[in-house]
Amino acid sequence: MFKSLFHLSNPLTRHPTRRPFKDFYSEWFKTLKHTLLPLLRRSLSSNSSSSTTLLSKHVEMIHQHFQLYYDALDNAASNDVAQLLFPEWRGSCEKPFLWLVHVGDISGILNENWHVVNAWNSPSKVLITRIDEIERGLRLIVPALVVRAREAQGVLVAKIGEEWGKNEGEKGLVAEAVEGNMEEMVSVFVDANRIRRSVLSEIISVTSVYQAAFFLEGLAQFLVGFGDKKLVSEFKRCRGLCIWRNSLKDHA
Amino acid sequence: MKRASSQPLMRRFIDLENAEEERENSTAVESVHSLQPKQEDEEEEEEEVEEEKEEDDVADLFGCISLHKKSSQSVYGGEDLSIRKYASWFQNQKSIAARREKQMKASVALDDFIEEQMRHFHAQYSRGVVPTHLEDLSKLLMPKSTPPNELAALSWLGDWRPSSILDLLKSLSHSLPSLSESKTTEQVLVKLTHDVRIEEAVIDEEMAEIQSNCILHLHFGQANKNGSSGQALASIHSEFKKIHAVIIKAQKLRYKVLELIVKNVLSQTDAGEFLVAFAGIQDSIHQIARDQRLLKGSVYLSLKPQKSS
């Protein structure tokens, strides 16, 4: 896995053993958008008999690409989880859809899967049962992660509050408390990633290759969609929520 | 997050109070300083309880200053006593009135300070009620002036988590007598924390619902194919409206909690103390997070194999 991360890195960087996450993400995104997604689409629309093998290969490639992303998140989390939770490099139309532990896309993956499965129109009983199980599991796990994140914040402020005003070394105390909070946030973040990774693998394993392909196409398109240049520039021009309503009418 | 500039405000308040005290002390020196120098800072209630006990001492001392002549001329000891008692009563009333006036002035100054701080927090917690650009929504959630460490440490939909404000309040009880000395207040606080956590969970649930369904609602597929981003933009707009409504709810809850703490839970003095500490802690976390961000630079991947892999 790290070989592939290294492969993506620029050999001319000052630190050959480290690489800005932003650069990794940008390259990862381009590969998804310009290589893997078009490949998947091409093999999905092909009718030849050999296309199933090819489709299966492309499904696996895109699946691995997502796993690579989650591995990279884990890796970078130990460096600075805060920047991953609040990524400056993501577009402003995308940011509101990123949640503290990115729970949105965990459940989103599942909902999307349902959408695709229903569109496919022939979900097997085993598949329905399995998806139900995953969803039930997520309903238990995700809120627990949110509670952990909330508690970490509570512990941080309580630690500071208890000592506040008692002695001179307040700055050191606050720095220590913030550091402690980051450790817990890393643990929550890594756990959230583990769930995301396993839900994705689970879905790929219980669906047929076509279902998996449609699902991954939807997921990839969702990410790629935010990076659409025309959309981003229109988005930036777009006035406030109320004013926009009128220009929406003009569009229609 | 823009924060209350607690230090200058508090300094101003303290200066005001000091000036008041100095003025008060100078008049006290002229009138009652020789009578009750130690009681200058004591509570009014305590003084009333001890009033009778002190009366004689006061009368004696007062007599030394102003009634000595009269007393020596007096033929009737009873009359002398009643005059002395009246004089001491009068003097006492004067000093109580002076203390009340001083307390009232301090109280008004404190009130002004609390009002000013609350106005500041109200403005801070009502940012972006009417966003001028769609982009503003992400600025509300991740303000550019707030370093990532500060956001990770404190942020919930753009600013402090209301239950964290309550956690902070509890942890500051060592310097807030109205909190540490009252069982009822403690119970009120437990109930408030419970209710606020429920409200937070409801808001979290709403946000999670929007985010987990956005993958269905955002129509990016068509955007690329048709070469038009109109539909994609329209769907983003519609999701943003929902998120915006959730943020407004969170902001309202945040302010409501702060208002309840300041106006209903704490005494006036403690409310002032709490607001100063709250702003000070925010400042401190902000500075540390900013320093850490500068020190660390951009987040990077370590290409050496790690345990987690």
Coordinates of C-alpha atoms in Angstrom, one line a residue:
Chain A
M1 CA 0.0 0.0 0.0
F2 CA 2.7 2.4 0.9
K3 CA 4.6 1.6 -2.2
S4 CA 1.6 2.9 -4.2
L5 CA 1.5 6.0 -2.0
F6 CA 5.2 6.5 -2.7
H7 CA 4.5 5.9 -6.3
L8 CA 2.1 8.8 -6.3
S9 CA 4.6 11.1 -4.7
N10 CA 6.9 13.5 -6.5
P11 CA 10.5 12.3 -6.2
L12 CA 11.7 15.9 -6.3
T13 CA 10.0 16.9 -3.0
R14 CA 12.2 18.1 -0.2
H15 CA 11.3 15.3 2.1
P16 CA 11.3 12.1 0.2
T17 CA 9.7 10.4 3.2
R18 CA 6.7 12.7 3.5
R19 CA 4.2 14.2 1.2
P20 CA 1.6 17.0 1.6
F21 CA -1.8 15.3 1.9
K22 CA -3.2 18.1 -0.3
D23 CA -1.0 16.9 -3.2
F24 CA -1.9 13.3 -2.6
Y25 CA -5.6 14.2 -2.6
S26 CA -5.3 16.2 -5.8
E27 CA -3.5 13.4 -7.6
W28 CA -5.9 10.8 -6.2
F29 CA -8.8 12.9 -7.4
K30 CA -7.4 13.3 -10.9
T31 CA -6.8 9.6 -11.2
L32 CA -10.3 8.9 -10.1
K33 CA -11.8 11.5 -12.4
H34 CA -9.7 11.1 -15.6
T35 CA -8.7 7.4 -15.5
L36 CA -10.7 5.1 -13.2
L37 CA -14.2 6.5 -13.6
P38 CA -14.0 6.7 -17.5
L39 CA -12.7 3.1 -17.5
L40 CA -15.5 1.9 -15.3
R41 CA -18.1 3.7 -17.5
R42 CA -16.6 2.3 -20.7
S43 CA -16.7 -1.3 -19.5
L44 CA -20.2 -0.8 -18.1
S45 CA -21.6 0.3 -21.4
S46 CA -19.7 -2.4 -23.4
N47 CA -21.8 -5.4 -24.5
S48 CA -19.0 -7.7 -25.4
S49 CA -18.7 -11.1 -23.7
S50 CA -15.3 -10.4 -22.3
S51 CA -16.5 -7.2 -20.7
T52 CA -17.6 -8.9 -17.5
T53 CA -14.0 -9.8 -16.7
L54 CA -12.9 -6.3 -17.6
L55 CA -15.7 -4.8 -15.6
S56 CA -14.7 -6.9 -12.6
K57 CA -11.2 -5.7 -12.9
H58 CA -12.2 -2.0 -13.1
V59 CA -14.5 -2.4 -10.1
E60 CA -11.6 -3.8 -8.1
M61 CA -9.3 -1.0 -9.3
I62 CA -11.8 1.7 -8.2
H63 CA -12.5 -0.1 -5.0
Q64 CA -8.7 -0.2 -4.2
H65 CA -8.5 3.4 -5.1
F66 CA -11.0 4.3 -2.4
Q67 CA -9.3 2.0 0.1
L68 CA -6.0 3.8 -0.7
Y69 CA -7.7 7.1 0.2
Y70 CA -8.9 5.8 3.5
D71 CA -5.4 4.4 4.3
A72 CA -3.9 7.8 3.4
L73 CA -6.4 9.5 5.8
D74 CA -5.3 7.1 8.6
N75 CA -1.7 7.7 7.9
A76 CA -2.0 11.5 7.8
A77 CA -4.3 11.5 10.9
S78 CA -1.3 10.9 13.2
N79 CA 0.3 14.0 11.7
D80 CA -2.6 16.4 12.1
V81 CA -6.1 15.1 12.3
A82 CA -7.6 18.6 12.6
Q83 CA -6.6 19.5 9.1
L84 CA -8.3 16.3 7.8
L85 CA -11.5 16.9 9.8
F86 CA -11.5 20.5 8.4
P87 CA -9.7 20.3 5.1
E88 CA -8.8 23.6 3.7
W89 CA -8.2 22.1 0.3
R90 CA -11.8 21.0 -0.2
G91 CA -14.0 23.3 -2.2
S92 CA -16.5 25.5 -0.4
C93 CA -19.5 23.9 -2.1
E94 CA -18.3 20.5 -0.7
K95 CA -17.3 21.5 2.8
P96 CA -20.9 21.6 4.3
F97 CA -21.2 18.0 3.3
L98 CA -18.2 16.9 5.3
W99 CA -19.1 16.0 8.8
L100 CA -17.0 15.8 11.9
V101 CA -16.2 12.1 11.5
H102 CA -17.5 12.0 7.9
V103 CA -20.4 9.9 9.1
G104 CA -22.4 11.4 6.2
D105 CA -20.6 9.4 3.6
I106 CA -20.7 6.2 5.6
S107 CA -24.5 6.2 5.7
G108 CA -24.5 7.9 2.3
I109 CA -22.6 4.9 0.8
L110 CA -25.3 2.7 2.1
N111 CA -28.2 4.8 0.9
E112 CA -26.6 5.1 -2.4
N113 CA -26.3 1.4 -2.5
W114 CA -30.0 1.0 -1.9
H115 CA -30.8 3.5 -4.6
V116 CA -28.7 1.5 -7.0
V117 CA -30.0 -1.8 -5.9
N118 CA -33.6 -0.6 -6.3
A119 CA -32.8 0.8 -9.7
W120 CA -31.3 -2.5 -10.6
N121 CA -34.7 -3.9 -9.8
S122 CA -33.6 -7.3 -8.7
P123 CA -32.1 -7.3 -5.3
S124 CA -31.8 -10.8 -3.9
K125 CA -33.1 -11.7 -0.5
V126 CA -29.7 -12.4 0.8
L127 CA -28.5 -8.9 -0.4
I128 CA -31.5 -7.2 1.2
T129 CA -30.9 -9.0 4.5
R130 CA -27.2 -8.2 4.5
I131 CA -27.7 -4.5 3.7
D132 CA -30.2 -4.3 6.5
E133 CA -27.7 -5.8 8.8
I134 CA -25.0 -3.3 7.8
E135 CA -27.5 -0.4 8.2
R136 CA -28.5 -1.6 11.6
G137 CA -24.9 -1.8 12.6
L138 CA -24.2 1.7 11.4
R139 CA -27.2 3.1 13.3
L140 CA -25.5 1.8 16.5
I141 CA -21.8 2.6 15.6
V142 CA -22.1 6.1 14.1
P143 CA -23.9 7.8 17.0
A144 CA -21.4 6.3 19.4
L145 CA -18.6 7.9 17.4
V146 CA -20.4 11.2 17.5
V147 CA -20.8 10.9 21.3
R148 CA -17.0 10.1 21.6
A149 CA -16.2 13.3 19.6
R150 CA -18.6 15.3 21.8
E151 CA -17.1 13.9 25.0
A152 CA -13.6 14.6 23.9
Q153 CA -14.6 18.3 23.5
G154 CA -16.3 18.3 26.9
V155 CA -13.2 16.8 28.5
L156 CA -11.0 19.4 26.9
V157 CA -13.0 22.4 28.2
A158 CA -13.4 20.8 31.6
K159 CA -9.6 20.2 31.9
I160 CA -9.0 23.8 31.1
G161 CA -11.8 25.2 33.3
E162 CA -10.7 23.3 36.4
E163 CA -7.3 24.9 36.4
W164 CA -8.2 28.3 34.9
G165 CA -7.2 31.2 37.0
K166 CA -5.4 29.0 39.6
N167 CA -1.9 29.5 38.4
E168 CA 0.3 31.2 35.9
G169 CA 1.0 28.4 33.5
E170 CA -2.3 28.6 31.7
K171 CA -0.8 28.5 28.2
G172 CA 1.0 25.2 28.9
L173 CA -2.2 23.8 30.4
V174 CA -4.3 24.8 27.4
A175 CA -1.7 23.4 24.9
E176 CA -1.6 20.1 26.8
A177 CA -5.4 19.9 26.9
V178 CA -5.7 20.6 23.2
E179 CA -3.0 18.0 22.5
G180 CA -4.9 15.4 24.6
N181 CA -8.1 16.2 22.6
M182 CA -6.3 15.6 19.3
E183 CA -5.3 12.1 20.5
E184 CA -8.9 11.2 21.1
M185 CA -9.9 12.8 17.8
V186 CA -7.3 10.7 16.0
S187 CA -8.8 7.6 17.6
V188 CA -12.4 8.5 16.6
F189 CA -11.3 9.4 13.1
V190 CA -9.4 6.2 12.6
D191 CA -12.4 4.2 13.9
A192 CA -14.7 6.1 11.5
N193 CA -12.4 5.3 8.7
R194 CA -12.3 1.6 9.6
I195 CA -16.1 1.5 9.4
R196 CA -16.1 3.3 6.1
R197 CA -13.6 0.9 4.7
S198 CA -15.3 -2.2 5.9
V199 CA -18.8 -1.0 4.8
L200 CA -17.4 -0.4 1.3
S201 CA -15.8 -3.9 1.2
E202 CA -18.9 -5.5 2.5
I203 CA -21.1 -3.8 -0.1
I204 CA -18.7 -4.9 -2.9
S205 CA -18.7 -8.4 -1.6
V206 CA -22.4 -8.9 -1.3
T207 CA -23.4 -7.3 -4.6
S208 CA -23.0 -8.6 -8.1
V209 CA -20.2 -7.1 -10.3
Y210 CA -22.8 -4.9 -12.1
Q211 CA -24.4 -3.7 -9.0
A212 CA -21.0 -3.0 -7.5
A213 CA -20.0 -1.1 -10.7
F214 CA -23.1 1.0 -10.6
F215 CA -22.6 1.7 -6.9
L216 CA -19.0 2.7 -7.3
E217 CA -19.8 4.9 -10.3
G218 CA -22.4 6.7 -8.2
L219 CA -20.0 7.2 -5.4
A220 CA -17.1 8.4 -7.6
Q221 CA -19.4 10.7 -9.5
F222 CA -20.6 12.2 -6.3
L223 CA -17.0 13.1 -5.4
V224 CA -16.0 14.2 -8.9
G225 CA -19.2 16.3 -9.2
F226 CA -18.0 18.7 -6.6
G227 CA -14.9 19.4 -8.5
D228 CA -16.7 20.3 -11.8
K229 CA -15.1 23.6 -12.8
K230 CA -18.2 25.1 -14.3
L231 CA -20.2 24.2 -11.3
V232 CA -17.6 25.6 -8.9
S233 CA -17.4 28.9 -10.8
E234 CA -21.2 29.3 -10.9
F235 CA -21.3 28.3 -7.3
K236 CA -18.8 31.1 -6.4
R237 CA -20.9 33.7 -8.2
C238 CA -24.1 32.5 -6.7
R239 CA -25.6 35.0 -4.4
G240 CA -27.4 34.2 -1.1
L241 CA -30.0 31.6 -0.5
C242 CA -32.9 33.9 -0.8
I243 CA -31.7 35.8 -3.9
W244 CA -30.7 32.5 -5.5
R245 CA -34.4 31.4 -5.5
N246 CA -35.1 34.1 -8.2
S247 CA -32.2 33.2 -10.4
L248 CA -33.3 29.6 -10.1
K249 CA -36.5 30.6 -11.9
D250 CA -34.5 32.2 -14.6
H251 CA -32.6 29.0 -15.1
A252 CA -35.8 26.9 -15.5
Chain B
M1 CA -14.4 32.4 15.6
K2 CA -14.3 36.0 16.6
R3 CA -14.1 36.2 20.3
A4 CA -14.9 38.7 23.0
S5 CA -11.8 40.8 23.7
S6 CA -12.1 40.0 27.4
Q7 CA -9.0 41.6 28.7
P8 CA -9.5 45.2 27.7
L9 CA -13.2 45.1 28.6
M10 CA -12.5 43.6 32.0
R11 CA -9.6 46.0 32.6
R12 CA -12.0 48.9 31.9
F13 CA -14.5 47.4 34.3
I14 CA -11.9 46.9 37.0
D15 CA -10.6 50.5 36.5
L16 CA -14.1 51.8 36.8
E17 CA -14.6 50.0 40.0
N18 CA -11.2 51.0 41.4
A19 CA -11.9 54.6 40.6
E20 CA -15.2 54.2 42.4
E21 CA -13.5 52.7 45.4
E22 CA -10.8 55.3 45.6
R23 CA -13.4 58.1 45.6
E24 CA -15.5 56.2 48.2
N25 CA -12.5 55.5 50.4
S26 CA -11.5 59.2 50.4
T27 CA -15.0 60.2 51.7
A28 CA -14.9 57.3 54.1
V29 CA -11.7 58.6 55.5
E30 CA -13.4 61.8 56.3
S31 CA -16.5 60.3 57.8
V32 CA -16.4 56.8 59.1
H33 CA -12.9 55.6 58.5
S34 CA -12.0 56.0 62.2
L35 CA -15.2 54.2 63.2
Q36 CA -15.1 50.9 61.3
P37 CA -12.1 50.7 59.0
K38 CA -12.2 46.9 58.8
Q39 CA -15.8 46.6 57.7
E40 CA -15.5 48.6 54.6
D41 CA -15.6 45.5 52.4
E42 CA -18.0 43.4 54.4
E43 CA -21.4 42.4 53.3
E44 CA -24.3 44.6 54.3
E45 CA -26.3 41.7 55.8
E46 CA -23.5 40.8 58.1
E47 CA -23.3 44.3 59.3
E48 CA -26.9 44.5 60.1
V49 CA -26.7 41.4 62.3
E50 CA -23.8 42.9 64.2
E51 CA -25.3 46.3 64.2
E52 CA -26.4 46.3 67.8
K53 CA -23.1 44.9 69.1
E54 CA -21.2 47.6 67.3
E55 CA -23.5 50.3 68.4
D56 CA -21.8 50.9 71.7
D57 CA -18.4 50.8 70.3
V58 CA -19.4 53.2 67.6
A59 CA -21.1 55.4 70.1
D60 CA -18.0 55.5 72.2
L61 CA -15.8 56.3 69.3
F62 CA -18.2 58.8 67.8
G63 CA -18.5 60.4 71.2
C64 CA -14.8 60.9 71.4
I65 CA -14.9 62.9 68.2
S66 CA -18.0 65.0 68.3
L67 CA -20.0 64.5 71.4
H68 CA -17.4 64.9 74.0
K69 CA -18.1 68.5 74.6
K70 CA -21.8 68.1 74.8
S71 CA -21.5 65.1 77.0
S72 CA -19.3 66.9 79.5
Q73 CA -21.8 69.7 79.7
S74 CA -24.8 67.5 80.1
V75 CA -26.4 67.2 83.5
Y76 CA -28.6 64.2 82.6
G77 CA -26.8 61.0 81.8
G78 CA -30.0 59.5 80.2
E79 CA -30.4 62.3 77.7
D80 CA -26.7 62.0 76.9
L81 CA -27.1 58.3 76.1
S82 CA -30.1 58.8 73.8
I83 CA -28.3 61.5 71.8
R84 CA -25.3 59.3 71.5
K85 CA -27.4 56.4 70.4
Y86 CA -29.2 58.6 67.8
A87 CA -25.9 59.9 66.5
S88 CA -24.5 56.5 66.2
W89 CA -27.7 55.2 64.5
F90 CA -27.6 58.1 62.1
Q91 CA -24.0 57.5 61.3
N92 CA -24.7 53.9 60.7
Q93 CA -27.5 54.7 58.3
K94 CA -25.2 57.0 56.5
S95 CA -22.5 54.4 56.1
I96 CA -25.1 51.7 55.0
A97 CA -26.5 54.1 52.4
A98 CA -23.0 54.9 51.2
R99 CA -22.2 51.2 50.9
R100 CA -25.5 50.6 49.1
E101 CA -24.8 53.4 46.7
K102 CA -21.3 52.0 46.0
Q103 CA -22.7 48.5 45.5
M104 CA -25.4 49.8 43.2
K105 CA -22.9 51.7 41.1
A106 CA -20.6 48.6 40.9
S107 CA -23.7 46.5 40.0
V108 CA -24.7 48.9 37.2
A109 CA -21.1 48.8 35.9
L110 CA -21.1 45.0 36.0
D111 CA -24.5 44.9 34.4
D112 CA -23.2 47.1 31.5
F113 CA -20.2 44.8 31.2
I114 CA -22.4 41.7 31.0
E115 CA -24.7 43.4 28.5
E116 CA -21.8 44.3 26.3
Q117 CA -20.4 40.8 26.4
M118 CA -23.8 39.3 25.7
R119 CA -24.3 41.6 22.8
H120 CA -21.0 40.5 21.4
F121 CA -21.8 36.8 21.8
H122 CA -25.2 37.4 20.2
A123 CA -23.6 39.0 17.2
Q124 CA -21.1 36.1 17.0
Y125 CA -23.8 33.5 17.3
S126 CA -26.0 35.1 14.7
R127 CA -23.4 35.3 11.9
G128 CA -24.7 34.4 8.5
V129 CA -28.3 34.5 9.3
V130 CA -28.7 36.0 5.9
P131 CA -25.8 34.6 3.8
T132 CA -25.0 36.8 0.8
H133 CA -23.3 34.1 -1.1
L134 CA -23.8 30.3 -1.2
E135 CA -20.1 30.1 -0.3
D136 CA -20.8 31.8 3.0
L137 CA -22.3 28.6 4.3
S138 CA -18.9 26.8 4.4
K139 CA -17.4 29.9 6.0
L140 CA -20.0 29.6 8.7
L141 CA -19.0 25.9 9.3
M142 CA -15.3 26.4 8.8
P143 CA -14.4 30.1 9.4
K144 CA -11.1 30.9 7.7
S145 CA -9.9 32.8 10.8
T146 CA -10.4 29.7 13.0
P147 CA -7.4 27.3 12.8
P148 CA -8.3 23.6 12.3
N149 CA -7.1 22.6 15.7
E150 CA -9.5 25.0 17.3
L151 CA -12.3 23.7 15.1
A152 CA -11.5 20.1 16.1
A153 CA -11.2 21.0 19.7
L154 CA -14.4 23.1 20.1
S155 CA -16.5 23.4 17.0
W156 CA -20.0 22.1 16.5
L157 CA -21.7 23.5 13.5
G158 CA -19.3 26.5 13.4
D159 CA -18.8 27.5 17.0
W160 CA -18.8 26.2 20.6
R161 CA -20.9 23.2 21.4
P162 CA -23.6 24.3 23.8
S163 CA -23.0 21.3 26.1
S164 CA -19.3 22.2 26.1
I165 CA -20.2 25.7 27.5
L166 CA -22.1 23.9 30.3
D167 CA -19.1 21.5 30.8
L168 CA -16.9 24.6 31.1
L169 CA -19.3 26.2 33.6
K170 CA -19.2 23.2 35.8
S171 CA -15.4 23.0 35.7
L172 CA -15.2 26.7 36.7
S173 CA -17.3 26.2 39.8
H174 CA -14.1 26.7 41.9
S175 CA -14.3 30.4 41.1
L176 CA -18.1 30.8 41.0
P177 CA -19.5 30.7 44.6
S178 CA -23.2 30.9 43.4
L179 CA -22.6 27.6 41.6
S180 CA -20.5 25.7 44.2
E181 CA -22.5 26.7 47.2
S182 CA -26.0 26.0 46.0
K183 CA -27.4 22.5 45.7
T184 CA -30.4 23.8 43.8
T185 CA -28.2 25.5 41.2
E186 CA -26.3 22.2 40.8
Q187 CA -29.6 20.4 40.2
V188 CA -30.7 23.0 37.7
L189 CA -27.5 22.6 35.9
V190 CA -27.8 18.8 35.7
K191 CA -31.2 19.2 34.2
L192 CA -30.1 21.9 31.8
T193 CA -27.2 19.7 30.6
H194 CA -29.5 16.8 30.0
D195 CA -32.0 18.8 28.0
V196 CA -29.3 20.6 26.0
R197 CA -27.7 17.2 25.1
I198 CA -31.0 16.0 23.8
E199 CA -31.5 19.2 21.7
E200 CA -27.9 18.8 20.3
A201 CA -28.6 15.2 19.4
V202 CA -31.8 16.2 17.5
I203 CA -29.8 18.8 15.6
D204 CA -27.0 16.2 14.9
E205 CA -29.6 13.8 13.7
E206 CA -31.0 16.4 11.3
M207 CA -27.6 17.2 9.9
A208 CA -26.7 13.5 9.6
E209 CA -29.9 12.9 7.7
I210 CA -29.2 15.7 5.2
Q211 CA -25.7 14.5 4.7
S212 CA -26.5 10.8 4.3
N213 CA -29.2 11.7 1.8
C214 CA -27.2 14.3 -0.1
I215 CA -25.6 11.6 -2.2
L216 CA -29.1 10.9 -3.6
H217 CA -30.2 14.5 -3.9
L218 CA -27.2 16.0 -5.6
H219 CA -27.5 15.5 -9.3
F220 CA -24.0 15.6 -10.6
G221 CA -24.4 12.9 -13.2
Q222 CA -26.5 15.0 -15.5
A223 CA -24.4 18.1 -15.1
N224 CA -21.4 16.8 -16.9
K225 CA -23.3 15.1 -19.7
N226 CA -25.5 18.0 -20.6
G227 CA -22.6 20.5 -20.2
S228 CA -24.9 22.5 -17.8
S229 CA -24.3 22.8 -14.2
G230 CA -27.7 24.4 -13.6
Q231 CA -29.4 21.3 -12.1
A232 CA -26.4 20.4 -10.0
L233 CA -26.3 24.0 -8.7
A234 CA -30.0 23.9 -8.0
S235 CA -29.6 20.7 -6.0
I236 CA -26.7 22.1 -4.0
H237 CA -28.7 25.1 -3.3
S238 CA -31.6 23.1 -2.0
E239 CA -29.4 21.0 0.3
F240 CA -27.6 24.2 1.5
K241 CA -30.9 25.7 2.5
K242 CA -31.6 22.7 4.7
I243 CA -28.1 22.8 6.2
H244 CA -28.5 26.6 6.8
A245 CA -31.7 26.0 8.7
V246 CA -29.9 23.5 10.9
I247 CA -27.0 25.9 11.6
I248 CA -29.5 28.6 12.6
K249 CA -31.0 26.2 15.1
A250 CA -27.6 25.4 16.5
Q251 CA -26.8 29.1 16.8
K252 CA -30.0 29.8 18.6
L253 CA -29.4 26.9 21.0
R254 CA -25.9 28.1 21.7
Y255 CA -27.0 31.6 22.6
K256 CA -30.0 30.3 24.6
V257 CA -27.6 28.2 26.8
L258 CA -25.3 31.2 27.4
E259 CA -28.2 33.4 28.2
L260 CA -29.6 30.9 30.7
I261 CA -26.3 30.6 32.4
V262 CA -25.7 34.3 32.7
K263 CA -29.2 35.4 33.5
N264 CA -30.8 32.5 35.4
V265 CA -28.1 30.2 36.8
L266 CA -25.3 32.5 38.1
S267 CA -25.3 35.5 40.4
Q268 CA -24.5 38.8 38.7
T269 CA -20.9 38.8 39.9
D270 CA -20.3 35.2 38.9
A271 CA -21.9 35.8 35.5
G272 CA -19.3 38.5 35.0
E273 CA -16.5 36.2 36.1
F274 CA -17.8 33.4 33.9
L275 CA -18.0 35.6 30.8
V276 CA -14.4 36.8 31.4
A277 CA -13.1 33.2 31.8
F278 CA -15.1 32.0 28.8
A279 CA -13.7 34.7 26.5
G280 CA -10.2 34.2 28.0
I281 CA -10.3 30.5 27.4
Q282 CA -11.5 31.0 23.8
D283 CA -8.7 33.4 23.2
S284 CA -6.1 31.1 24.7
I285 CA -7.3 28.1 22.6
H286 CA -7.4 30.2 19.5
Q287 CA -3.8 31.4 20.0
I288 CA -2.4 28.0 20.7
A289 CA -4.3 26.5 17.7
R290 CA -2.9 29.3 15.5
D291 CA 0.6 28.7 16.7
Q292 CA 0.3 25.0 16.2
R293 CA -1.0 25.4 12.7
L294 CA 2.0 27.7 11.8
L295 CA 4.5 25.3 13.5
K296 CA 3.1 22.2 11.8
G297 CA 2.5 23.5 8.3
S298 CA 0.3 21.5 6.0
V299 CA -0.7 18.0 7.0
Y300 CA 1.4 15.4 5.3
L301 CA 1.6 11.6 4.7
S302 CA 4.4 9.8 6.2
L303 CA 5.8 7.4 3.6
K304 CA 7.5 5.2 6.2
P305 CA 5.4 2.1 7.0
Q306 CA 3.5 2.6 10.3
K307 CA 1.9 0.3 12.8
S308 CA -1.6 1.2 11.7
S309 CA -1.0 -0.1 8.2

